[in-house]
Tab-separated table of C-alpha atoms and ligand atoms in Angstrom:
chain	number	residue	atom	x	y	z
A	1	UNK	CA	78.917	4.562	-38.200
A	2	UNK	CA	77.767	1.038	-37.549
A	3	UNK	CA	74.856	-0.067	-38.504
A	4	UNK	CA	72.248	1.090	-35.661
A	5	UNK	CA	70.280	-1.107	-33.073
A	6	UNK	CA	68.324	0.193	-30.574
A	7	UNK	CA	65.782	-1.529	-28.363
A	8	UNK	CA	61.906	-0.537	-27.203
A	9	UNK	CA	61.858	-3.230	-24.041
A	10	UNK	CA	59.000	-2.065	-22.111
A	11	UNK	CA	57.790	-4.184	-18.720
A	12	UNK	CA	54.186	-5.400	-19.476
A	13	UNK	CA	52.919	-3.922	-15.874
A	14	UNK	CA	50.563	-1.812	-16.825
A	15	UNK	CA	48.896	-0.359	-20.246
A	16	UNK	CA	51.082	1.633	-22.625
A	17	UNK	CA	51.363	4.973	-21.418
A	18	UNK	CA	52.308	8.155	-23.603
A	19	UNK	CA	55.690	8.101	-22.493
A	20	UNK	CA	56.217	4.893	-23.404
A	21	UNK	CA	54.866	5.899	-26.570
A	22	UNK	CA	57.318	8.519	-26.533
A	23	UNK	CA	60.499	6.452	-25.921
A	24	UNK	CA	59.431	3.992	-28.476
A	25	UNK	CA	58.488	6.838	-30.736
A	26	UNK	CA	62.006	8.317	-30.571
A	27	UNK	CA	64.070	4.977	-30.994
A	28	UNK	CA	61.851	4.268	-33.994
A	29	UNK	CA	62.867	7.877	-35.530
A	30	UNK	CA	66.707	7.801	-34.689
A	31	UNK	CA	66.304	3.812	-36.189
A	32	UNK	CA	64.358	5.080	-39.214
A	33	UNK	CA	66.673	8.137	-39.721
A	34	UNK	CA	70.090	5.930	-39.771
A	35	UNK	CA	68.617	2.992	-41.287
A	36	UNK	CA	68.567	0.765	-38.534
A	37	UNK	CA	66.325	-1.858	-36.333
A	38	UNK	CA	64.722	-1.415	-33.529
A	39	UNK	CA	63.929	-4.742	-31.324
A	40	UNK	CA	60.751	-4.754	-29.110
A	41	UNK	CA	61.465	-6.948	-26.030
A	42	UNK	CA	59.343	-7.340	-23.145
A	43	UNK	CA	61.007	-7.328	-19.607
A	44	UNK	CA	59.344	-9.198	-17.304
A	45	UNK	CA	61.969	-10.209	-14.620
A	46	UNK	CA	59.145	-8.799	-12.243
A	47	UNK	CA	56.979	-11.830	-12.497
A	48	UNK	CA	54.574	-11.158	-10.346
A	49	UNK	CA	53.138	-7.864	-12.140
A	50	UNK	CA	54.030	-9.252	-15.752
A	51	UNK	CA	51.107	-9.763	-17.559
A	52	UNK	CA	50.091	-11.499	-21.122
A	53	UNK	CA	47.114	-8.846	-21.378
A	54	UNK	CA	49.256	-6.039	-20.977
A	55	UNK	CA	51.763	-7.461	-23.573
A	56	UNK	CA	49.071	-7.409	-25.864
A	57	UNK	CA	47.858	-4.158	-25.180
A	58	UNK	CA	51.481	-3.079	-25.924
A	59	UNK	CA	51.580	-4.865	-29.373
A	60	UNK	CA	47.769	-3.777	-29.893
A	61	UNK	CA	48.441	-0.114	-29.264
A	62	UNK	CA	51.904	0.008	-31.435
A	63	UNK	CA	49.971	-1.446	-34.452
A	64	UNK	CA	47.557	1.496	-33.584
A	65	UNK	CA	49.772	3.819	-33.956
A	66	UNK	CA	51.935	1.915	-36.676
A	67	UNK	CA	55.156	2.184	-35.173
A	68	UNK	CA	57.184	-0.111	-37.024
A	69	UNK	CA	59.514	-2.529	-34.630
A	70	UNK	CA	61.471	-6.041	-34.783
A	71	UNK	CA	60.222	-8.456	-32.398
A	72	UNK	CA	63.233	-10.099	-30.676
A	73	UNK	CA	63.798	-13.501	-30.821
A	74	UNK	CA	62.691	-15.055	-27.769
A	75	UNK	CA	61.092	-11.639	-26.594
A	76	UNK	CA	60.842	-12.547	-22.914
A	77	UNK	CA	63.325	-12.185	-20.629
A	78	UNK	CA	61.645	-14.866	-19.181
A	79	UNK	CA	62.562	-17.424	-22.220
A	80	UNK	CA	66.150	-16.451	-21.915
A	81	UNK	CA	67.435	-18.243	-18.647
A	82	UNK	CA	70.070	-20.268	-21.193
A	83	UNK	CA	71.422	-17.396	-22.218
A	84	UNK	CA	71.573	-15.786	-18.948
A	85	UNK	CA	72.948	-19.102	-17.153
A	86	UNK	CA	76.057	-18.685	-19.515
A	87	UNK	CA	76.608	-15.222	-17.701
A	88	UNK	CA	76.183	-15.420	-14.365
A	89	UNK	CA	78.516	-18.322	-13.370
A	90	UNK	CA	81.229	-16.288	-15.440
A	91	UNK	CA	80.466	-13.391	-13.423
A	92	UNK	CA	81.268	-15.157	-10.445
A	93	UNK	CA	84.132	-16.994	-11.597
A	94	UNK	CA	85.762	-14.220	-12.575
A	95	UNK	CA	85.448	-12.509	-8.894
A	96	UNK	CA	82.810	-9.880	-10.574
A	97	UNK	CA	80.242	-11.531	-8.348
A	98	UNK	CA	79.247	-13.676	-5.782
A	99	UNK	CA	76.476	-15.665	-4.229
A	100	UNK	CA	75.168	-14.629	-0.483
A	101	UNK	CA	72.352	-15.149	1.697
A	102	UNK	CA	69.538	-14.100	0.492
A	103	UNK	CA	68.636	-13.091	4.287
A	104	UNK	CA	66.724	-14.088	6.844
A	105	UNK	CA	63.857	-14.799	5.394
A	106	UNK	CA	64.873	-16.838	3.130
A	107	UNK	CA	67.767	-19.083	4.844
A	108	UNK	CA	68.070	-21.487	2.501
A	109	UNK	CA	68.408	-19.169	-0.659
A	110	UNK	CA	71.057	-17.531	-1.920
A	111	UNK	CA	70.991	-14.371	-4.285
A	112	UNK	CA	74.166	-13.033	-6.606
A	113	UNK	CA	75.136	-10.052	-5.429
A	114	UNK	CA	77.745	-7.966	-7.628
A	115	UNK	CA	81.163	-7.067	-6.517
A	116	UNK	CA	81.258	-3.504	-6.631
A	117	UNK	CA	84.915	-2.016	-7.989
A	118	UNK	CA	83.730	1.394	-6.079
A	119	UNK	CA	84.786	3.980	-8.255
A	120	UNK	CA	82.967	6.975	-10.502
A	121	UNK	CA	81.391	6.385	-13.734
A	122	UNK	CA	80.874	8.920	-16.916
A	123	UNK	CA	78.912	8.594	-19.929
A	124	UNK	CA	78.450	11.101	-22.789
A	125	UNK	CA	74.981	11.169	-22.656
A	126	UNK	CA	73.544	11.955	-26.263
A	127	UNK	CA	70.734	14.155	-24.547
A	128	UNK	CA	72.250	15.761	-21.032
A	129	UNK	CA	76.082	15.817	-22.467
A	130	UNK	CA	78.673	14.240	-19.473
A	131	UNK	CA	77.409	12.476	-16.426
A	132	UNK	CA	79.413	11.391	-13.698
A	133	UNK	CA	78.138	9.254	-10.641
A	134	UNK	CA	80.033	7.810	-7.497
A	135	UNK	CA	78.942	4.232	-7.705
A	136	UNK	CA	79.910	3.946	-4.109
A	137	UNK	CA	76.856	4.309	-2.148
A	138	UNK	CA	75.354	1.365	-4.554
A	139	UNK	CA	77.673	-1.172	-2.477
A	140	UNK	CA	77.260	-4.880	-3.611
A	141	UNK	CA	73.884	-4.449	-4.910
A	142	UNK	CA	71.951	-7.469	-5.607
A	143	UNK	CA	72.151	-8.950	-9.608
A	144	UNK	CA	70.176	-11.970	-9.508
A	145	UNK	CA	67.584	-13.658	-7.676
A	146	UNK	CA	69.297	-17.095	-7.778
A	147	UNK	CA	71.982	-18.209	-10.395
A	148	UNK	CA	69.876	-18.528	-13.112
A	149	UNK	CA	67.467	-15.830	-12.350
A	150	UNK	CA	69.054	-12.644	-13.318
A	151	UNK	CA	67.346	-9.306	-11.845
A	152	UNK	CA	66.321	-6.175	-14.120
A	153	UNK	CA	70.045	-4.042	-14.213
A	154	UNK	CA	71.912	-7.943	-15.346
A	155	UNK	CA	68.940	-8.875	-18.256
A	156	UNK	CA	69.092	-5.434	-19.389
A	157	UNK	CA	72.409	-5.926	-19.473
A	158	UNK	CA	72.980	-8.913	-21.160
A	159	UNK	CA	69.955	-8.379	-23.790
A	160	UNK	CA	71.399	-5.470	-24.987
A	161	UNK	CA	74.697	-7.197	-25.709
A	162	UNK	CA	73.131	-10.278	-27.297
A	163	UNK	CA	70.416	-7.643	-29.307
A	164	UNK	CA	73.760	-6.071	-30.571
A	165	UNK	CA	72.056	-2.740	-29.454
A	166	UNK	CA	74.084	0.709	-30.442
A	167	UNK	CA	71.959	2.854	-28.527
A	168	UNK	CA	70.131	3.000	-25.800
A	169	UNK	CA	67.275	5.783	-25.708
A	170	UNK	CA	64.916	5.684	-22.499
A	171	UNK	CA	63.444	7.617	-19.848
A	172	UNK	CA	65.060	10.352	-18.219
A	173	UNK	CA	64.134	8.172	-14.837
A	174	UNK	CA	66.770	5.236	-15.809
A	175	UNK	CA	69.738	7.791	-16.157
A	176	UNK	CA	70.788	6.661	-11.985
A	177	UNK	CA	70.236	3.001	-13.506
A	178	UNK	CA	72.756	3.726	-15.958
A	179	UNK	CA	76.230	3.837	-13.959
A	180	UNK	CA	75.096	0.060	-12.148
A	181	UNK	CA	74.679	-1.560	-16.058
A	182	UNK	CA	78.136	0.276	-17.180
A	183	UNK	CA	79.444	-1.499	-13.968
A	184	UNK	CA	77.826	-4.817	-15.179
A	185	UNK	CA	78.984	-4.417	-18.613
A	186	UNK	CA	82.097	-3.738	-17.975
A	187	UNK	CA	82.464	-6.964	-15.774
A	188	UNK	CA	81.176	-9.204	-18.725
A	189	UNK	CA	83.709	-7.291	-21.216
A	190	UNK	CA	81.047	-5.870	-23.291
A	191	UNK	CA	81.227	-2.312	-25.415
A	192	UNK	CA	79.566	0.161	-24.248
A	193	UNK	CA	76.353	1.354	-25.980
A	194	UNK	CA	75.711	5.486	-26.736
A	195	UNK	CA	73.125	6.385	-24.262
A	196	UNK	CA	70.498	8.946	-24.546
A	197	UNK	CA	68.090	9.921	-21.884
A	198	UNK	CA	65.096	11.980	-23.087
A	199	UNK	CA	63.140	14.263	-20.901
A	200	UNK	CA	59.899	13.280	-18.730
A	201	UNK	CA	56.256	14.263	-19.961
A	202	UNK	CA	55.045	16.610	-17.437
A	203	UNK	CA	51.899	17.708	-16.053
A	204	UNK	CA	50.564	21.306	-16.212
A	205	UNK	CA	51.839	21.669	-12.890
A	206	UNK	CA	54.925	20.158	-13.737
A	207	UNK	CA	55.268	17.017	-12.158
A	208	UNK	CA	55.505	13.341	-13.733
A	209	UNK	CA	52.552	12.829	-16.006
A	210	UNK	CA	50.080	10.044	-14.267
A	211	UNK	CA	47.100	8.650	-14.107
A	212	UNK	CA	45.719	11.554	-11.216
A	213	UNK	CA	46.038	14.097	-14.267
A	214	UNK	CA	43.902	12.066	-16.519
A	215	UNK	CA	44.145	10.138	-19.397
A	216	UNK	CA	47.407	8.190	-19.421
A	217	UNK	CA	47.115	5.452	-21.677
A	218	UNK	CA	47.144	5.065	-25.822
A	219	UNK	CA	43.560	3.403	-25.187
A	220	UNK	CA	42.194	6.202	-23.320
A	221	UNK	CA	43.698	8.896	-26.184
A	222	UNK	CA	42.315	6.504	-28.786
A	223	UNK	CA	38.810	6.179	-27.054
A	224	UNK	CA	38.662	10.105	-26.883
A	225	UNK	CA	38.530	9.986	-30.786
A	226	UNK	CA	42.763	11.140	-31.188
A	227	UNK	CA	44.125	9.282	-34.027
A	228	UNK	CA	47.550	7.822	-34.230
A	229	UNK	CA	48.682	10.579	-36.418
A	230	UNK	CA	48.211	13.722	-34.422
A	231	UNK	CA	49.643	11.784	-31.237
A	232	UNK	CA	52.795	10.555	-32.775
A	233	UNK	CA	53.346	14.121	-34.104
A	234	UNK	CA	52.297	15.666	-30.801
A	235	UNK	CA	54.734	13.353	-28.664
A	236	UNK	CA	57.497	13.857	-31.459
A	237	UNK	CA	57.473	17.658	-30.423
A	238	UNK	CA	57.071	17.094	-27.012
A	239	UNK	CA	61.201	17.446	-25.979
A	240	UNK	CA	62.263	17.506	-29.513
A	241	UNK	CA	62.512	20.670	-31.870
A	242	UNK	CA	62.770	20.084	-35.408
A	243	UNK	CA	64.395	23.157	-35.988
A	244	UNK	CA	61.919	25.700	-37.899
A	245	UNK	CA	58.633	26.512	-38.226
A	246	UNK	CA	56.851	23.237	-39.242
A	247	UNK	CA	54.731	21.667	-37.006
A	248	UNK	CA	52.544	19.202	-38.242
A	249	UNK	CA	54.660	15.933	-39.663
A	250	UNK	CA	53.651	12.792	-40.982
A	251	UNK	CA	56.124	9.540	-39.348
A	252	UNK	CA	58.494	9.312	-42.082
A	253	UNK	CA	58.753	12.823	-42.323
A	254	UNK	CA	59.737	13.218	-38.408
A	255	UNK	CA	62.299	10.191	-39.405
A	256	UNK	CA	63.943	12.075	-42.422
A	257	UNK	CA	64.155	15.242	-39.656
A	258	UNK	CA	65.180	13.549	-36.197
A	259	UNK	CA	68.438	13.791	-34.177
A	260	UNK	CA	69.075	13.588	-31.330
A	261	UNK	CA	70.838	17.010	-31.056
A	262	UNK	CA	67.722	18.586	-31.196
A	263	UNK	CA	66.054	16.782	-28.024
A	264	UNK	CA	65.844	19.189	-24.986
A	265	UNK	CA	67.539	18.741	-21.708
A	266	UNK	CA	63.965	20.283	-19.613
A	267	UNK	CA	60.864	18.075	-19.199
A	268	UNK	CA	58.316	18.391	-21.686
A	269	UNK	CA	54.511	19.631	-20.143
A	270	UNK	CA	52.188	17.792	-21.844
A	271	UNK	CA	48.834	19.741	-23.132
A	272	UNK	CA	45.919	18.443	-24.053
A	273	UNK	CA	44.877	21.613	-26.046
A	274	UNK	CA	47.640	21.267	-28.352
A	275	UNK	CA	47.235	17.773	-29.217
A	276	UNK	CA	43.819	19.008	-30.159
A	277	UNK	CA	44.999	21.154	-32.471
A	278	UNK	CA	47.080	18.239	-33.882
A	279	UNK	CA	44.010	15.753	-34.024
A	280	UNK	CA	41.969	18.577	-35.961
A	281	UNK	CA	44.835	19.647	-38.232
A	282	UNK	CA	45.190	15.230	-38.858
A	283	UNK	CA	41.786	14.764	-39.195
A	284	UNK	CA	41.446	17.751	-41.892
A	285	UNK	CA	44.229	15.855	-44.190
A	286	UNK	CA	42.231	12.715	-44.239
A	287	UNK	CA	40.081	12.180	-47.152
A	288	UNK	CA	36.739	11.993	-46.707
A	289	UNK	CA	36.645	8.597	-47.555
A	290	UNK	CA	39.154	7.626	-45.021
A	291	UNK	CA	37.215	9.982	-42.357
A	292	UNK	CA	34.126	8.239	-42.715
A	293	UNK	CA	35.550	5.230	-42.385
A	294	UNK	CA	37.495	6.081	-39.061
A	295	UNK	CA	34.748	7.764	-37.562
A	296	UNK	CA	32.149	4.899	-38.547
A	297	UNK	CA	34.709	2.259	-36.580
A	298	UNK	CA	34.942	4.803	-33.727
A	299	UNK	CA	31.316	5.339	-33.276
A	300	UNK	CA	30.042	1.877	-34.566
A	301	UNK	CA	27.563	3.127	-36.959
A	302	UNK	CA	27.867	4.017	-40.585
A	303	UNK	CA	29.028	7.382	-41.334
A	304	UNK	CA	27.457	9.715	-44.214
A	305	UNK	CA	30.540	10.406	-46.261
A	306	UNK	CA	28.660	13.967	-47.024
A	307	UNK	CA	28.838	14.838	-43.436
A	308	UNK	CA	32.461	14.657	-43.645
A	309	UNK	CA	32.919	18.977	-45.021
A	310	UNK	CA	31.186	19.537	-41.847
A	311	UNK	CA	32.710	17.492	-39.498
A	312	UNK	CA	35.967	18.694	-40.275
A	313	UNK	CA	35.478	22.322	-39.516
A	314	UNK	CA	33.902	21.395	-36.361
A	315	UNK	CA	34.889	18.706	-33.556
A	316	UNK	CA	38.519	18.054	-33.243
A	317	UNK	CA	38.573	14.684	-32.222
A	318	UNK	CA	36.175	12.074	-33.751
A	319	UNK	CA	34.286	11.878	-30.353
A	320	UNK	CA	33.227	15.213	-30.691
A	321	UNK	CA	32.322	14.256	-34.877
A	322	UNK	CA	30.272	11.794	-33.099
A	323	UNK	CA	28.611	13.917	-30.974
A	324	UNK	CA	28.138	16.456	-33.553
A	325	UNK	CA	26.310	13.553	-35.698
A	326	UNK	CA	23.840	13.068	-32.714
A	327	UNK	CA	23.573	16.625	-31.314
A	328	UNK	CA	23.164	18.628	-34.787
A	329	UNK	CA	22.420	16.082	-38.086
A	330	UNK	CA	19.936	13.799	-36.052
A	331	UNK	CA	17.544	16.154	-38.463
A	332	UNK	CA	18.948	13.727	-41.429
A	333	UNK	CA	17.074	10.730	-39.922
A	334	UNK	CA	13.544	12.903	-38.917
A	335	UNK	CA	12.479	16.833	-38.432
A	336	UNK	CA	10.205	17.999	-35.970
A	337	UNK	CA	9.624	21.240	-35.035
A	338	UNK	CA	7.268	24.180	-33.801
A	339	UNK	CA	5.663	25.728	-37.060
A	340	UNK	CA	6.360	29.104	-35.356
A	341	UNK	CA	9.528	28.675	-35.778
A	342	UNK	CA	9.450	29.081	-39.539
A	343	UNK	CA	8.518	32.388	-38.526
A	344	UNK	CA	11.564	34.032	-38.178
A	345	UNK	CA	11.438	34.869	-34.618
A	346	UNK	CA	8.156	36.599	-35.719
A	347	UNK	CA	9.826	38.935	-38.350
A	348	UNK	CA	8.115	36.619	-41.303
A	349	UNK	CA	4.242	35.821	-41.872
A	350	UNK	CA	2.652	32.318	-42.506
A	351	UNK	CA	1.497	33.924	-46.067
A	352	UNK	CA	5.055	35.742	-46.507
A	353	UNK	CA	7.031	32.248	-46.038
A	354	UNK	CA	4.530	29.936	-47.953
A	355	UNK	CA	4.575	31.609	-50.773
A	356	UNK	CA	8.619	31.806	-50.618
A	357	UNK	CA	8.100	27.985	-50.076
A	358	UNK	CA	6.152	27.358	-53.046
A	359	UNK	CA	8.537	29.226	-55.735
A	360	UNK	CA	11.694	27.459	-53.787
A	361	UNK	CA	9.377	24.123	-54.672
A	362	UNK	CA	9.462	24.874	-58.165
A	363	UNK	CA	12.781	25.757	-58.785
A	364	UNK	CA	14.060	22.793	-57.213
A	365	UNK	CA	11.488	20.386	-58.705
A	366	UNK	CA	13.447	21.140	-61.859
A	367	UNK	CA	16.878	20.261	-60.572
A	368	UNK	CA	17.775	16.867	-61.721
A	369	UNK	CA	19.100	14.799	-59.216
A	370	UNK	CA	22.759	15.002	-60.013
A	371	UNK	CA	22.290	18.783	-59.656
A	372	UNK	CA	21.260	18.058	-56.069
A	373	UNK	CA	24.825	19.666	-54.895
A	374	UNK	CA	25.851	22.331	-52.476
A	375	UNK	CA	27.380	24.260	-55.224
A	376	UNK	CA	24.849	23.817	-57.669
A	377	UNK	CA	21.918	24.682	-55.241
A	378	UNK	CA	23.335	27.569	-54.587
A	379	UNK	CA	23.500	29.191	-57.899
A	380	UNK	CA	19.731	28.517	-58.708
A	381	UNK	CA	18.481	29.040	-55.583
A	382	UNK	CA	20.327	32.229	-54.707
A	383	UNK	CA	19.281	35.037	-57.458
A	384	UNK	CA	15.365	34.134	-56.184
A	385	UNK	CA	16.664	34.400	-52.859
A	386	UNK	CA	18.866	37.717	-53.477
A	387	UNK	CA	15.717	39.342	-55.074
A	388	UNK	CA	12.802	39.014	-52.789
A	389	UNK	CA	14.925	39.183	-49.003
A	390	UNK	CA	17.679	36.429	-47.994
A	391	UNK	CA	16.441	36.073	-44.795
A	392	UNK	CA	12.704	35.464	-45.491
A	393	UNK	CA	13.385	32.956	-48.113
A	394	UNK	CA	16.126	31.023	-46.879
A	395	UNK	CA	15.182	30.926	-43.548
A	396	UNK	CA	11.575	29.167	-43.840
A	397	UNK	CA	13.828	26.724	-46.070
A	398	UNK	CA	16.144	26.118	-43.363
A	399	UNK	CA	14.019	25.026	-40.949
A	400	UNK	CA	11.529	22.853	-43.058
A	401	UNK	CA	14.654	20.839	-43.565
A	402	UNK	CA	16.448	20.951	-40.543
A	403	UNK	CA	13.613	21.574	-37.914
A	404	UNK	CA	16.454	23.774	-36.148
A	405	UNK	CA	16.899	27.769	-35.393
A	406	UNK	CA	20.500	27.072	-36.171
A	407	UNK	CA	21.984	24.349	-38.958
A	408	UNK	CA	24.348	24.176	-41.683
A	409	UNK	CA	23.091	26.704	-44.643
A	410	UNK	CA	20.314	25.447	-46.670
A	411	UNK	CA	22.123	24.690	-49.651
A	412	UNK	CA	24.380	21.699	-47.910
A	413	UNK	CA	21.017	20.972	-45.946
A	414	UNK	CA	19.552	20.067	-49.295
A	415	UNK	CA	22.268	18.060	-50.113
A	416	UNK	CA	22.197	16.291	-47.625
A	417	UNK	CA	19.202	15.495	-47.717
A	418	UNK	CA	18.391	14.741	-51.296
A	419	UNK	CA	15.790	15.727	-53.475
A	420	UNK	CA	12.607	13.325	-52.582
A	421	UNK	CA	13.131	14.247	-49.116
A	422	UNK	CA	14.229	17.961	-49.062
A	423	UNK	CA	10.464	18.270	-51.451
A	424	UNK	CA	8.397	16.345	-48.419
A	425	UNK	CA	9.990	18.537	-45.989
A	426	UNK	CA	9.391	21.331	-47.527
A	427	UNK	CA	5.920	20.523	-48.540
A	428	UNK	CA	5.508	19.414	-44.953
A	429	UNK	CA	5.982	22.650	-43.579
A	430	UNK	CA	3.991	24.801	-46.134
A	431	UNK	CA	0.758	22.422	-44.640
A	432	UNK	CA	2.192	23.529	-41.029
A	433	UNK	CA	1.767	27.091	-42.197
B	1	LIG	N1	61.723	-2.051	-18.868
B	1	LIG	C1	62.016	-0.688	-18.610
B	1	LIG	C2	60.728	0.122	-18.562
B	1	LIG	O1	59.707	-0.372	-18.852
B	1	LIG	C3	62.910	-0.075	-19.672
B	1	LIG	C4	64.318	-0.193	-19.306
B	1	LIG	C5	65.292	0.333	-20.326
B	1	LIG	O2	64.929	1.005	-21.303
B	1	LIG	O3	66.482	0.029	-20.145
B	1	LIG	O4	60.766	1.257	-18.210
């Protein structure tokens, strides 16, 4: 096979949405998996809604999400009138096209309309097998603006050509475009490219995925707390099976894995559940380290690296870790609490839980600070705790250092919290009593 090209030319209209995530994320593995390049162009023949901000929220969110691309030379269609101008007149010399009234609005203008040959097109489609359309009903349709302002089907066209581009993988809503740019091509003598058109992202209730179902757009996943890794994965197997039972991929091993054999023909219904389940199972592989560090640039703030055990086994996306900081370890930064409440629920006595307080005071005065560990707490602390009642021991413990009914066990409490301030605490709530 020849060496692969295939193109990610979104229109910078509007913020990148998930399934243009998709359709870049799917050249970029058939690329990857054959050892090719994929170009990023932007197509902005539609002037009026191209914008430079949404051009750099495209390049913004594909470094986000580290999908690796080439940036075309000249990357606007809008820099490529030369190249275009050789085309058109050709077109039109060679009775492929020809310039009429724009109409009568517009008197004075006149717009290239091609000549339509009438007659049925097929493709193999890589995706939906053979396609056939009756071109006829498209009748001279309209190719360019003016002679050197080629419309969406010609630049298309004509990019893909000069881009060398092997493949073209898009949206299952540019298959009807496909039959008017074999058409074109054919009238300019180019080769045919393989086509592929994957299925939509649906909603729950199976329509087209948009903005009226909710979040849309790679900044609204990526201000939910979603990182780049579970989406990726979650949009790879959303219309693509990899075959067995794996289901949580990093990139390069969804490159090593993808053809496009495996895409399916029905529309893919997208569910925010399961990309949950991908963001936890992503955020679990991360090292602490690296968790910290996301979750500190999420939530603006530092992040104790400590918290990080905790975190992991409980929010799913790091807007929920943030949440978690505030909502249950705002007892790291200050405790305060009703002293009933070292009670037990009443089933303890001030004299029971003081004295339980005072031995626990001893034994961990003799810790040395590098023994101040989860583990390590636990092994000292739980014979005295085993022997005179688990509940009546570690509960006072719990909530002189948490100042909650419920918290993380006592051991990762102290932890947490260190040794000069776990002994305050503690001696703060035997004066309580
Ligand atoms: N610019 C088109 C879009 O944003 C893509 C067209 C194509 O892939 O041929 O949907």
């Amino acid at each position: 096979m020849a060496k692969v090209i295939t193109r990610f030319p979104p229109s910078p209209t509007g913020h990148l949405h998930i399934g243009g995530v998709r359709t870049a994320l799917f050249n970029y593995l058939f690329t990857a998996h054959n050892g090719g390049t994929m170009y990023l162009r932007f197509e902005d023949t539609d002037r009026e809604r191209s914008k430079p901000e949404f051009e750099q929220d495209i390049l913004d969110a594909l470094a986000w999400l580290k999908i690796p691309y080439t940036l075309a030379d000249n990357p606007r269609q809008s820099e490529r009138t030369a190249v275009y101008q050789k085309y058109i007149p050709k077109l039109i010399t060679d009775g492929h096209a020809y310039e009429a009234e724009a109409g009568k609005e517009n008197p004075d203008k006149k717009v290239v309309r091609f000549k339509n040959p009438n007659k049925k097109i097929s493709f193999q489609d890589n995706v939906r097998g053979e396609v056939t359309f009756d071109t006829t009903e498209l009748g001279d349709f309209v190719i360019a603006r003016s002679i050197d302002e080629p419309l969406y089907h010609l630049a298309v066209v004509i990019d893909d050509h000069e881009m060398g581009v092997t493949h073209v993988i898009r949206g299952e809503d540019h298959i009807s475009n496909t039959p008017r740019q074999i058409l074109i091509l054919e009238a300019l003598g180019f080769v045919r490219p393989e086509y592929a058109h994957i299925p939509l992202i649906l909603a729950p209730d199976r329509t087209k995925l948009s903005k009226r179902h909710g979040a849309v757009s790679v900044n609204e996943y990526k201000a939910l707390g979603f990182i780049p890794e579970a989406l990726l994965n979650y949009l790879a197997l959303l219309g693509w099976n990899p075959g067995g039972e794996q289901e949580l991929f990093t990139l390069d091993e969804l490159a090593k894995e993808f053809t496009l054999d495996r895409v399916h023909k029905a529309g893919a219904v997208f569910a925010i559940e399961k990309l949950k389940w991908f963001n936890r199972e992503h955020l679990k592989k991360l090292s602490d380290t690296e968790y910290a560090k996301r979750l500190g640039e999420f939530a603006g703030k530092a992040v104790d690296g400590r918290l990080v055990p905790l975190l992991k086994e409980r929010a799913a996306t790091l807007q929920e870790a943030a949440q978690t900081i505030d909502n249950e370890f705002g007892f790291l930064d200050e405790v305060s609490y009703d002293p009933e409440l070292l009670l037990q629920n009443g089933k303890s006595t001030a004299e029971v839980a003081s004295l339980h307080l005072k031995a626990l005071t001893e034994l961990l005065e003799n810790i040395p600070d590098e023994g101040f560990t989860a583990a390590q707490l636990k092994d000292i602390l739980w014979p005295y705790a085993d022997s005179q009642g688990r509940g009546p021991v570690l509960w006072p413990l719990r909530v002189a250092l948490s100042g909650k009914e419920r918290s993380p066990d006592p051991f990762t409490l102290l932890a947490l919290i260190g040794k000069q301030r776990s002994l305050e605490r503690i001696a703060s709530a035997a004066e309580k009593l």
